Coordinates of C-alpha atoms and ligand atoms in Angstrom, one line a residue:
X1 CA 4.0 25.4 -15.2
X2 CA 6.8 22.6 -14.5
X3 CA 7.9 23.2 -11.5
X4 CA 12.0 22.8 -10.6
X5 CA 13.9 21.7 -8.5
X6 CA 14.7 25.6 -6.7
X7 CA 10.5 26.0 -6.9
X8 CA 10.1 22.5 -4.9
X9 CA 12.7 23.7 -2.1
X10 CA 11.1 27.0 -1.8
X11 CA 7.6 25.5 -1.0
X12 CA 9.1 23.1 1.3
X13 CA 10.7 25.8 3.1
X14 CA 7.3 27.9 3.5
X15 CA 5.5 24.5 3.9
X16 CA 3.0 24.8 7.0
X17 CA 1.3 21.7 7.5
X18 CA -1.4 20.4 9.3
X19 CA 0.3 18.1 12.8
X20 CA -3.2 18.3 15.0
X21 CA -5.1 15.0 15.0
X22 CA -8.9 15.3 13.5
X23 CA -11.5 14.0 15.5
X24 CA -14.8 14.9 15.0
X25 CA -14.7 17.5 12.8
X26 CA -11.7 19.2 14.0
X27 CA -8.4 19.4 14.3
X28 CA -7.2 18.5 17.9
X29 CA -3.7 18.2 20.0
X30 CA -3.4 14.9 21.8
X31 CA -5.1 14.6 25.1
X32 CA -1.4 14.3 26.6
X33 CA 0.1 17.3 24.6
X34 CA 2.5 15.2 23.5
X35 CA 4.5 15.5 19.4
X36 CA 6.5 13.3 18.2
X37 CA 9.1 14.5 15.2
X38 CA 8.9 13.6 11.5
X39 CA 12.3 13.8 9.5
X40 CA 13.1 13.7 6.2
X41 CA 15.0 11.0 5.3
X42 CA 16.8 13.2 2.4
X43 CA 18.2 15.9 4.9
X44 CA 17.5 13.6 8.8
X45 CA 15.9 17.8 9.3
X46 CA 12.5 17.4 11.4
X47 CA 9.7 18.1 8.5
X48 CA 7.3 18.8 11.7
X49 CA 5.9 17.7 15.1
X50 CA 3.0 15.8 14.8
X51 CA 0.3 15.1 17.9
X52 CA 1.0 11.7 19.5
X53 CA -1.7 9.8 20.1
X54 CA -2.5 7.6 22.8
X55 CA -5.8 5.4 23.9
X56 CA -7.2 8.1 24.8
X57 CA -7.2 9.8 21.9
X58 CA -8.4 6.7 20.0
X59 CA -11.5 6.3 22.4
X60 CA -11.9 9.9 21.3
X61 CA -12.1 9.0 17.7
X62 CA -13.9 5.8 18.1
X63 CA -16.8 7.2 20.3
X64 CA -17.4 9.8 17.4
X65 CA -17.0 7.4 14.8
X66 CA -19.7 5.2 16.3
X67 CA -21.8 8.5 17.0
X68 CA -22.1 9.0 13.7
X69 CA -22.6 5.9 12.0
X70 CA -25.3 5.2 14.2
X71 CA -27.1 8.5 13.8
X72 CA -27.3 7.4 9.9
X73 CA -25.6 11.0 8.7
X74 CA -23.4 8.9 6.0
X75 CA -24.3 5.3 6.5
X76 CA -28.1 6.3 5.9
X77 CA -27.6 9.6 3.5
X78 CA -29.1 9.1 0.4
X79 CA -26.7 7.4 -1.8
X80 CA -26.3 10.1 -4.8
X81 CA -25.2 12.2 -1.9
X82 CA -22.8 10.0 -0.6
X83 CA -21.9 9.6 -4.3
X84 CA -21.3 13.2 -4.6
X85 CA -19.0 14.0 -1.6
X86 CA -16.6 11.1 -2.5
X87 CA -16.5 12.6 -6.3
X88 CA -15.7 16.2 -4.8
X89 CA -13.4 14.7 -2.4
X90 CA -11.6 13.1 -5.3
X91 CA -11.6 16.4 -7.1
X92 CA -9.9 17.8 -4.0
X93 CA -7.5 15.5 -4.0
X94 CA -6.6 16.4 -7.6
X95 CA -6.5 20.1 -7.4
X96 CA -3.9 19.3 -4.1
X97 CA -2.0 17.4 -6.2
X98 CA 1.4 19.6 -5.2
X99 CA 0.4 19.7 -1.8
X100 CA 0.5 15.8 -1.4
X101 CA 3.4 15.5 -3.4
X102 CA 5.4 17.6 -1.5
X103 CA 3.9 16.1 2.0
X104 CA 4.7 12.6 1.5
X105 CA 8.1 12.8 -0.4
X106 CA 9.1 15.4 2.7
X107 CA 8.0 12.8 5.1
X108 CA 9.3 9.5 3.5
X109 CA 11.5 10.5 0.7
X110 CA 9.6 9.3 -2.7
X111 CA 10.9 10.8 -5.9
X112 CA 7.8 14.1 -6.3
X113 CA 7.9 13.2 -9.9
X114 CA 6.6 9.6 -8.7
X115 CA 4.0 11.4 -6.3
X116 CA 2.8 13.2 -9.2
X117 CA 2.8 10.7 -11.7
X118 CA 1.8 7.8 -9.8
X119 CA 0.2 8.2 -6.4
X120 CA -1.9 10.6 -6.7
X121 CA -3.5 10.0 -9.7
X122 CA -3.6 6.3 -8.6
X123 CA -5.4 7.6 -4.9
X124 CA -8.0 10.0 -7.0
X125 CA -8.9 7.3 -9.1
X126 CA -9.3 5.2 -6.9
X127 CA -11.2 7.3 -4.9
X128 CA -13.5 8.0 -8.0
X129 CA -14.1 4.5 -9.0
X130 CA -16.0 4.1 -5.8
X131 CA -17.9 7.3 -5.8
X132 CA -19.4 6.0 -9.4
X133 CA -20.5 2.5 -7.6
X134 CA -22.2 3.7 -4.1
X135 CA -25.6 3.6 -5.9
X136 CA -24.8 0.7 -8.7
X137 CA -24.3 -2.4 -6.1
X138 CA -27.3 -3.8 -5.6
X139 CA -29.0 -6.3 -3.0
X140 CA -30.8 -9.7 -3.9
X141 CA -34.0 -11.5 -3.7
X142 CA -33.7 -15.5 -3.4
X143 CA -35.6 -18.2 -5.0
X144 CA -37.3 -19.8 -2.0
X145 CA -40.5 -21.2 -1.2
X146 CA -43.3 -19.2 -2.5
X147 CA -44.9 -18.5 0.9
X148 CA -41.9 -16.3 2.1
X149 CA -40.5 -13.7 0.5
X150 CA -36.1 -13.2 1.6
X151 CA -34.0 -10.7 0.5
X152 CA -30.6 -10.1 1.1
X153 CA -29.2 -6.5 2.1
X154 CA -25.6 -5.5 1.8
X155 CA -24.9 -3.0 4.8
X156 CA -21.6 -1.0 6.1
X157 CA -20.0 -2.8 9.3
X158 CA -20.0 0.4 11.7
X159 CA -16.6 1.6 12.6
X160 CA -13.9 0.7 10.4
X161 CA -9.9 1.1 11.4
X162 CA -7.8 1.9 8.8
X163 CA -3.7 1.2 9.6
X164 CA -1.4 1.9 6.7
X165 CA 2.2 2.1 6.2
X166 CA 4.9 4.8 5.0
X167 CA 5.7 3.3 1.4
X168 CA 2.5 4.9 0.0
X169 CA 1.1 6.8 2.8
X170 CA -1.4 8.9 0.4
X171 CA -2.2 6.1 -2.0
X172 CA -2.8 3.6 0.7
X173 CA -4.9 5.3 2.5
X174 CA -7.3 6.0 -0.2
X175 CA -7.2 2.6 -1.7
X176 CA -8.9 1.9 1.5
X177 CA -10.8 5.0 2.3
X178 CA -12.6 4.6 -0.9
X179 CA -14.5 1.5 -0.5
X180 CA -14.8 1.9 3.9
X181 CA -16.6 5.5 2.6
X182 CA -18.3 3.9 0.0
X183 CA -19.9 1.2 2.2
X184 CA -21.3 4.2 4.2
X185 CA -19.1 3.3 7.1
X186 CA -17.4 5.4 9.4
X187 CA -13.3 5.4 9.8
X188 CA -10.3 6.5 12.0
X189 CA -7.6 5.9 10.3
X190 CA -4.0 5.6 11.7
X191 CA -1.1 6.9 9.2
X192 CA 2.4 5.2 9.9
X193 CA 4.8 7.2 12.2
X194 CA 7.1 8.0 9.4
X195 CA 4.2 9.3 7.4
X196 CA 1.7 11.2 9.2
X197 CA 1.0 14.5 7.3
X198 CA -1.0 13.7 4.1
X199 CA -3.8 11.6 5.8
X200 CA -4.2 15.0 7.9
X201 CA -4.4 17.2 4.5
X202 CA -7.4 14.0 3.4
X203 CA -9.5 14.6 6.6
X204 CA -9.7 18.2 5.9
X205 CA -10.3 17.9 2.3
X206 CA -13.0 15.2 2.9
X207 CA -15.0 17.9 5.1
X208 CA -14.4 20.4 2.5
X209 CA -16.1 18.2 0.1
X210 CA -18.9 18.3 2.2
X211 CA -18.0 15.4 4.5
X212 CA -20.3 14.9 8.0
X213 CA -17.8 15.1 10.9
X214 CA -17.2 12.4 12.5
X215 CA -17.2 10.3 9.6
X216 CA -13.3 10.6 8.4
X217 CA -11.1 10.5 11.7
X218 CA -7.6 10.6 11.8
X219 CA -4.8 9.7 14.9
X220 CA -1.6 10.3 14.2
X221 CA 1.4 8.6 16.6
X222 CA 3.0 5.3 17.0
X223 CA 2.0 1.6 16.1
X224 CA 2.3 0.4 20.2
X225 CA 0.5 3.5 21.1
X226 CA -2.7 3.8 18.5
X227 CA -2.6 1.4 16.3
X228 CA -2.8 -1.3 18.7
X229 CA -5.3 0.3 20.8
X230 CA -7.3 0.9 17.9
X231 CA -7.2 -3.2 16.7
X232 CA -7.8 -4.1 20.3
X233 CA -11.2 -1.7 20.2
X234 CA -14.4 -3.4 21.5
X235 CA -16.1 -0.4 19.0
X236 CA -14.2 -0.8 15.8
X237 CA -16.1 -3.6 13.5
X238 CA -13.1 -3.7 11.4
X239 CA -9.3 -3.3 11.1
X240 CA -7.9 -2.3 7.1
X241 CA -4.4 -3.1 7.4
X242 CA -1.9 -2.9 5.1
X243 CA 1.6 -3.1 6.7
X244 CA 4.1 -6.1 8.0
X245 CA 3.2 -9.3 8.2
X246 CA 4.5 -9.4 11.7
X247 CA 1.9 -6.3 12.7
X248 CA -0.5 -8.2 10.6
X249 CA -0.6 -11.2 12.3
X250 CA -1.0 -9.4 15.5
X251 CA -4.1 -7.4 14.3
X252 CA -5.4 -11.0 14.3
X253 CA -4.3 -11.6 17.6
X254 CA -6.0 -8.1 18.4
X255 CA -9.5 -9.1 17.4
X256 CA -9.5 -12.3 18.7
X257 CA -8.8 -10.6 22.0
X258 CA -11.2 -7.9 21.9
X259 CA -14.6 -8.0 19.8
X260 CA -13.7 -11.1 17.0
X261 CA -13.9 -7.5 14.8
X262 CA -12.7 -8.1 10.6
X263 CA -9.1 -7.8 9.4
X264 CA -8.5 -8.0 6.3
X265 CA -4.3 -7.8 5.8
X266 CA -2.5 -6.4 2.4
X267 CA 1.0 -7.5 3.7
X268 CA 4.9 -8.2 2.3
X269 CA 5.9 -10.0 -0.4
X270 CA 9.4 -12.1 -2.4
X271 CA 7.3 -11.5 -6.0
X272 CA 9.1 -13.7 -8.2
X273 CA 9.7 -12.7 -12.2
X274 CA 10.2 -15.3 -14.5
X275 CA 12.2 -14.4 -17.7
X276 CA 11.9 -17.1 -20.2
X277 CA 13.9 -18.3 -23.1
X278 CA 11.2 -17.7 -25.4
X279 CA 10.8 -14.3 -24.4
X280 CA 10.0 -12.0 -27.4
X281 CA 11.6 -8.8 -26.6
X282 CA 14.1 -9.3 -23.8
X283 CA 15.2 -5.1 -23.7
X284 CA 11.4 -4.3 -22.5
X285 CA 12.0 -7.1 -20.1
X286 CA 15.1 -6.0 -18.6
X287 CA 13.9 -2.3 -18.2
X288 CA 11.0 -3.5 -16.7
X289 CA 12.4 -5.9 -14.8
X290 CA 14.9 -2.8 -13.3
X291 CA 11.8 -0.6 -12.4
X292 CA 9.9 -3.4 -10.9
X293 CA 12.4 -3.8 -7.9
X294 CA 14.0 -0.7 -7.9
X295 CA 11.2 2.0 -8.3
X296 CA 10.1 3.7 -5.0
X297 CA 13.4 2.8 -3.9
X298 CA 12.4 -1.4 -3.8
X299 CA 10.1 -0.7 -0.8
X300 CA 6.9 -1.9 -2.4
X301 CA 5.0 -4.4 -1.3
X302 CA 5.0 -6.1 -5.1
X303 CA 8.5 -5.6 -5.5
X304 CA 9.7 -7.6 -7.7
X305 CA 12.7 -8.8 -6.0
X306 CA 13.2 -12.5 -7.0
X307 CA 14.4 -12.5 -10.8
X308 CA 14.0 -16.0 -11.9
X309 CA 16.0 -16.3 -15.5
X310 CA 16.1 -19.6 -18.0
X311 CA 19.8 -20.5 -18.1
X312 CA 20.5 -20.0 -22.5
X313 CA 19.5 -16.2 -21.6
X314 CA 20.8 -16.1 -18.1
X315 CA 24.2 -13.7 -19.1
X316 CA 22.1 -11.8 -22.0
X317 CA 19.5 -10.8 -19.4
X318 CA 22.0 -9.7 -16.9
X319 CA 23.9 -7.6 -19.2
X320 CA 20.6 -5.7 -20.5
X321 CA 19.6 -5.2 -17.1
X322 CA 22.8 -4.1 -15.7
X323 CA 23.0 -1.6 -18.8
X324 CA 19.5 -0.2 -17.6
X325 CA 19.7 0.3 -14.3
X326 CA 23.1 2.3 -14.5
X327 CA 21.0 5.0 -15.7
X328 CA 16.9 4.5 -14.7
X329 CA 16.6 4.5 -11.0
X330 CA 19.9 6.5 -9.5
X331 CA 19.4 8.0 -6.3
X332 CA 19.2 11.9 -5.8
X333 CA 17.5 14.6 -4.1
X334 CA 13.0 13.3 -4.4
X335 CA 12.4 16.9 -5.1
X336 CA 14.2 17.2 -7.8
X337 CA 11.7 16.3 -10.8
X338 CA 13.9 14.6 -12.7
X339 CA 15.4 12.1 -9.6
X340 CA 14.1 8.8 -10.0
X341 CA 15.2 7.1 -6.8
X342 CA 15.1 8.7 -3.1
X343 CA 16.6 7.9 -0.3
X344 CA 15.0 5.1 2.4
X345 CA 12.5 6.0 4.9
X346 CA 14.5 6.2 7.5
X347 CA 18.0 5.2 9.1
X348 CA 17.0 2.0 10.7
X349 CA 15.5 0.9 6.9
X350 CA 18.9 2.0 5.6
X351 CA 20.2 0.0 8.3
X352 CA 18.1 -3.0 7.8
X353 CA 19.3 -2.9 4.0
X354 CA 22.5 -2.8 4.0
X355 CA 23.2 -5.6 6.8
X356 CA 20.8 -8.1 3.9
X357 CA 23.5 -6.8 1.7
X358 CA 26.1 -8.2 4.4
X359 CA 24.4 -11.7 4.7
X360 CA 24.0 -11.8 1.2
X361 CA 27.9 -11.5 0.7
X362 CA 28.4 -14.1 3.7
X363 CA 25.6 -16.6 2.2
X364 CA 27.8 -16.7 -0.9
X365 CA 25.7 -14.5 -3.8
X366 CA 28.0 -12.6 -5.9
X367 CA 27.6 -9.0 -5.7
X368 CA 27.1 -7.7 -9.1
X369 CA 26.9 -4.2 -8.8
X370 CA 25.8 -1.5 -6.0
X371 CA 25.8 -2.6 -2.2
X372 CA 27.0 0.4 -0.5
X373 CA 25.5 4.1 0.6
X374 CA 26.2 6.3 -3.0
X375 CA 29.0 8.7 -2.6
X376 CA 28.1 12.4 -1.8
X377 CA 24.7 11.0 -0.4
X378 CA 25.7 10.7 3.4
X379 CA 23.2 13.2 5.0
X380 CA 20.6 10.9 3.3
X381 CA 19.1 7.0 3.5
X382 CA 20.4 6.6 0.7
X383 CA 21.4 3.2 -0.2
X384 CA 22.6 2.0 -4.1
X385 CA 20.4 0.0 -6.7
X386 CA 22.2 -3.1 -5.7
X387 CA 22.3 -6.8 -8.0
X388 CA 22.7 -10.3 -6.6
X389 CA 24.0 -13.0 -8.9
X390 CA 24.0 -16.9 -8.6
X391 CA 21.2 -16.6 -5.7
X392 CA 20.3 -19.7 -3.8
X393 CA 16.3 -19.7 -3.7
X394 CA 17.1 -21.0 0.2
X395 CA 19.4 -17.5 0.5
X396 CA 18.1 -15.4 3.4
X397 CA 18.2 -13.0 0.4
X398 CA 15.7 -14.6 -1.4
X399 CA 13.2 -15.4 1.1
X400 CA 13.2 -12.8 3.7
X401 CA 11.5 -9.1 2.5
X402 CA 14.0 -6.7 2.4
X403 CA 12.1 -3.5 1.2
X404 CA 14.9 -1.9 0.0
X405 CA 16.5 -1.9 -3.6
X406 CA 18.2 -5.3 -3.6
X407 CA 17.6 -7.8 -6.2
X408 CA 18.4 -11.5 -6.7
X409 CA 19.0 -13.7 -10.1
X410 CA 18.0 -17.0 -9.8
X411 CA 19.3 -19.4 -12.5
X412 CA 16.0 -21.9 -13.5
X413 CA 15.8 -24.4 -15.9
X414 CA 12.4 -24.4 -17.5
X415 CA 9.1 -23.1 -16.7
X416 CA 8.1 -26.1 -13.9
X417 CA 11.1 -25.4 -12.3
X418 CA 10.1 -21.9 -12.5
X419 CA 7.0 -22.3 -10.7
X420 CA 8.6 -24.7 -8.2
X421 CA 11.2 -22.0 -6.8
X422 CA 8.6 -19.3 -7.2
X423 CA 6.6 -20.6 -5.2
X424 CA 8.7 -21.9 -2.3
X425 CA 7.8 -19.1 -0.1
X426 CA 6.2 -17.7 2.7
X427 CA 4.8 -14.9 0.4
X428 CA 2.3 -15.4 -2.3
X429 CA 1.7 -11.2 -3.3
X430 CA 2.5 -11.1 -7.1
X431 CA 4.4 -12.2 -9.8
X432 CA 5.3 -12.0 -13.7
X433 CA 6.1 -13.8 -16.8
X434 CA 8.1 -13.2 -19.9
X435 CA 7.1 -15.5 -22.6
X436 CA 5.8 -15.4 -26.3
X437 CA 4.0 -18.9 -25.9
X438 CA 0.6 -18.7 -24.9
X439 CA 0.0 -22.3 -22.8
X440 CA 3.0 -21.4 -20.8
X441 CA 1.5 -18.3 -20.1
X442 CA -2.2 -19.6 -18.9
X443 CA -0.2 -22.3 -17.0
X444 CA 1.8 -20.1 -15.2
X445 CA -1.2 -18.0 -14.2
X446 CA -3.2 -21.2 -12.4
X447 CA -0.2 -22.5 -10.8
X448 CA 1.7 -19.8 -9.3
X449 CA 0.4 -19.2 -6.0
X450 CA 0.2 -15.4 -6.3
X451 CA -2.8 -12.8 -6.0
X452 CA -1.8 -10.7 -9.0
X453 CA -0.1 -12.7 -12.3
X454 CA 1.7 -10.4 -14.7
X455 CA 2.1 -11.8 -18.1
X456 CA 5.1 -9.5 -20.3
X457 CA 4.0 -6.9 -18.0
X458 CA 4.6 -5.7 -14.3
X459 CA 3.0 -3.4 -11.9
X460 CA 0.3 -2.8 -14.3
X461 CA -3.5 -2.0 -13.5
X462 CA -6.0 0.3 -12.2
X463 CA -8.6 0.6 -9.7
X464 CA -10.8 -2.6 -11.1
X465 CA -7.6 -4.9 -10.9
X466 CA -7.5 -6.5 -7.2
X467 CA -4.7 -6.8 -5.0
X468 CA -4.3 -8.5 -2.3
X469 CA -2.4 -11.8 -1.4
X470 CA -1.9 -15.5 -1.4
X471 CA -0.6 -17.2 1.9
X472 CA 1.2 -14.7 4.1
X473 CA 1.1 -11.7 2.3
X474 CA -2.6 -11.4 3.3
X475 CA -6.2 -12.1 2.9
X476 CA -7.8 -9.1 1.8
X477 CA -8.5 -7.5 -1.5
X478 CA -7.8 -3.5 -2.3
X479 CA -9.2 -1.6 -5.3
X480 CA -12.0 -3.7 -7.3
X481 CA -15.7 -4.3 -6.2
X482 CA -14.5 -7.0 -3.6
X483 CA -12.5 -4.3 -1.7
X484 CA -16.1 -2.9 -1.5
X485 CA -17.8 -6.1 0.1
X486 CA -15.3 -6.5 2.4
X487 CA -16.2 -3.4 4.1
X488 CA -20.2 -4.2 3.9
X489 CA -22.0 -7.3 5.2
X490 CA -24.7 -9.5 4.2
X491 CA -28.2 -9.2 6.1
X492 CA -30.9 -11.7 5.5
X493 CA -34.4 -10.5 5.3
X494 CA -37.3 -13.3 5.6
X495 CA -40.6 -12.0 5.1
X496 CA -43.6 -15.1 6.0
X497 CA -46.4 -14.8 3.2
X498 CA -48.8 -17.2 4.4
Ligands
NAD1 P1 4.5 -1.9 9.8 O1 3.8 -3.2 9.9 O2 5.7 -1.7 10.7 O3 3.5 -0.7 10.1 C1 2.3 -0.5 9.4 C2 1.4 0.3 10.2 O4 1.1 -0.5 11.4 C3 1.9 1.6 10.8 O5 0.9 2.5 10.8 C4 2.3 1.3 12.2 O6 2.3 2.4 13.0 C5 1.3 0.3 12.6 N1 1.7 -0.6 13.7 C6 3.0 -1.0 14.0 N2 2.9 -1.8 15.1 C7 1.7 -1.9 15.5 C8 1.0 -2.6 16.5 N3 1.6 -3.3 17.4 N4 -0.4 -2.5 16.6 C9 -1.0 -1.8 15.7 N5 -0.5 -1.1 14.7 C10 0.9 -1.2 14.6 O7 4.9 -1.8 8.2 P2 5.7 -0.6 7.5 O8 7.2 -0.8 7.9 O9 5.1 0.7 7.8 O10 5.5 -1.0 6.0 C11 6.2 -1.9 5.3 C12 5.4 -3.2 5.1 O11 4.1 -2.9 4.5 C13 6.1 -4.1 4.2 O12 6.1 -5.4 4.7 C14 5.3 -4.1 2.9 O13 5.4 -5.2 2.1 C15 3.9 -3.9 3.4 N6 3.0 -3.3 2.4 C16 2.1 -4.1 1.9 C17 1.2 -3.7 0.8 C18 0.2 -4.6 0.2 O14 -0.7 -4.0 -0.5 N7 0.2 -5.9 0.4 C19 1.3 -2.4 0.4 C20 2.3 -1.5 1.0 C21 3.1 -2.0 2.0

């Protein structure tokens, strides 16, 4: 049954959702009894109150998270076991589809056709590609001398901390839930503020699948107030973070003042795509060009926010895109199926986009359509698909992450010079090329400094495709069988034979 738009609004309205922390098996209120609201950024109404979590409550989670890895009830069940909860919980995801959908688009305003279509098929898969590799890694044995015998084991790290943002609350948390699980380690994992209710709906579902408690914990509350306590955790082995670059630079700070624990940071970006001269089929580019800045209302990490566009098609490409995004991403009510842009997460995001609209204005980019809150949208976030011309690579608007739906043109002159302004920034997440010509392709590939290349494509992949970033947009690697050695380590086994 295809559920409408009246449908949607009546399950919000009878929506009960979890707002109790889980900790050890169970659902708890915070030590302190203190909530904290979540709001809808489509209506600024208060979607629930949600326990607000303190260090206290994270020692809480931490001491049973540590309890149970060391008692071996996941990081030493037998791995077709292990193999069999995640595939069950990944099942449960599935069959809640409607449940998560409404959750996170409730909470942070994402289209529910995009939470249907996208994130949670992306979070089951991903959950299901590391299910099917628990027992398919394997250790090694060396070539030494022949009077010893050395083998090297790949083991979990213990406790892992996992910190994720609002733009993807579900998704994010499963891209790293997966491989932490997979590893056999034990979690606590810290939604964002804006975002709390669908990692709740996860813990439950991951005991339901059969799950030890213990193993999945969540805290829900604010970044000062568990997430930092959390990083700064002399019994957490490793931080997950995807977020800020500011917060992720001060996870690092955080471990190198508490235990030296792992961080591994998924970060922001300024992804550049290059639309060449050459390009084949300039419409596909265009409309893909328009999704990949303005879907999930431009606050993706991979946003494609820097259009970079050979000068003899510089006014073709314009027009094409202009033409598409008057119709593709226009913002409306996220539970309405057929809305393809929501509002922003929150006022102060709204806030944050529209003044980068102001200082783009004041550095001197032309304004080439949106820039202002759409009419009869003023309850919401809401802020227009919005189109800088004539940009200025050294723009504020071109180097700082906005995470909203603003997008700049760049005029280049050939590929090199392509590269050159592509890469003169802080961020190295992603980026695309449109060309027919093979060699330009491969080249742009090796020397963009980017962790994920596009070529005539963007946003594409699956759970064996890494992400992660170049330079400040992190060091870590999600989906793909690296996520999963970054939350295992190495232990050398030397066995004398003389
Ligand atoms: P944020 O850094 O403000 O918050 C992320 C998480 O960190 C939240 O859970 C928050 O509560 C927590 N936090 C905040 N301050 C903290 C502190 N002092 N100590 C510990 N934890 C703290 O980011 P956001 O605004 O929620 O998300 C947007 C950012 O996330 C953007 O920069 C975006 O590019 C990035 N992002 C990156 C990826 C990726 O894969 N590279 C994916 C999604 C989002």
């Amino acid at each position: 049954m295809t559920l409408t738009r009246d449908d949607w609004k009546a399950r919000a309205a009878a929506l009960k959702p979890e707002t109790r922390m889980f900790i050890d098996g169970e659902f708890v209120d915070a030590l302190s009894g203190a909530t904290f609201p979540t709001i809808n950024p489509a209506t600024g109404e208060v979607v629930a109150e949600v326990a607000r979590g303190t260090a206290a409550d994270v020692d809480r989670a931490v001491a049973s998270a540590k309890r149970a890895f060391r008692d071996g009830r996941w990081s030493r069940l037998d791995p077709r076991d292990r193999m069999t909860v995640l595939s069950r919980f990944a099942d449960l995801i599935e069959a809640n589809a409607e449940s998560f959908a409404l959750l996170d688009t409730l909470d942070m305003g994402k289209p529910i056709s995009d939470m249907l279509n996208i994130d949670v098929p992306g979070s089951v898969s991903n959950i299901r590609f590391f299910a099917e590799v628990v027992d398919k890694t394997e250790g090694a044995v060396t070539n030494t001398t022949a009077s010893a015998l050395h083998y090297i084991l790949r083991q979990p790290l213990g406790v892992c901390g996992i910190v994720v943002p609002w733009n993807y609350p579900l998704m994010m948390a499963a891209w790293k839930l997966g491989p932490a699980l997979a590893a056999g380690n034990s979690v606590v994992l810290k939604p964002a503020e804006q975002s709390p209710l669908s990692a709740l709906l996860l813990a439950k579902l991951f005991m339901e699948a059969g799950g030890p408690a213990g193993i999945l914990n969540v805290v829900t509350g604010f970044g000062e107030e568990t997430g930092k306590p959390l990083a700064l955790h002399m019994d957490v082995d490793k931080i997950g973070f995807t977020g800020s670059g500011e917060v992720g630079k001060l996870m690092l700070i955080y471990a190198g003042q508490s235990n030296m624990k792992r961080v591994t940071n998924e970060c922001g970006g300024k992804s550049p795509q290059v639309i060449l001269a050459d390009c084949e089929d300039l419409d596909t580019a265009a409309a893909t060009a328009v999704s990949a800045i303005y879907g999930n209302q431009g606050e993706v990490c991979s946003a494609g926010s820097r259009l970079l566009v050979e000068r003899p098609i510089y006014d073709a490409f314009i027009e094409k895109f202009t033409e598409v995004a008057k119709t593709a991403h226009q913002p409306g009510d996220p539970l309405d199926p057929a809305t393809t842009m929501g509002p922003l997460v929150t006022p102060e995001q709204q806030d944050r986009v529209l003044r980068y609209i102001d200082i783009g204005q004041k550095e001197g980019a032309n304004l080439a359509f949106g820039g202002a809150v759409p009419a009869g949208l003023n309850a919401g976030c809401y802020v227009e698909p919005t189109l800088f011309t004539n940009v200025a690579n050294s723009m504020r608007i071109a180097q700082e992450e906005i995470f909203g739906p603003v997008a700049s043109v760049i005029p280049v002159d050939n590929v090199d010079h392509a590269i050159s302004v592509a890469n003169d920034t802080i961020y190295g997440l992603a980026a695309s090329i449109w060309t027919s010509n093979v060699k330009t392709a491969h080249r742009f590939a090796r020397d963009i400094e980017a962790g994920i290349v596009w070529v005539n494509a963007y946003e594409a992949g699956d759970a064996t495709t890494p992400w992660g970033g170049f330079k400040q947009s992190g060091n870590g690697r999600d989906k793909c069988l690296e996520a999963l050695s970054q939350y295992s380590q190495t232990k050398s086994v030397w066995i004398d034979l003389r």
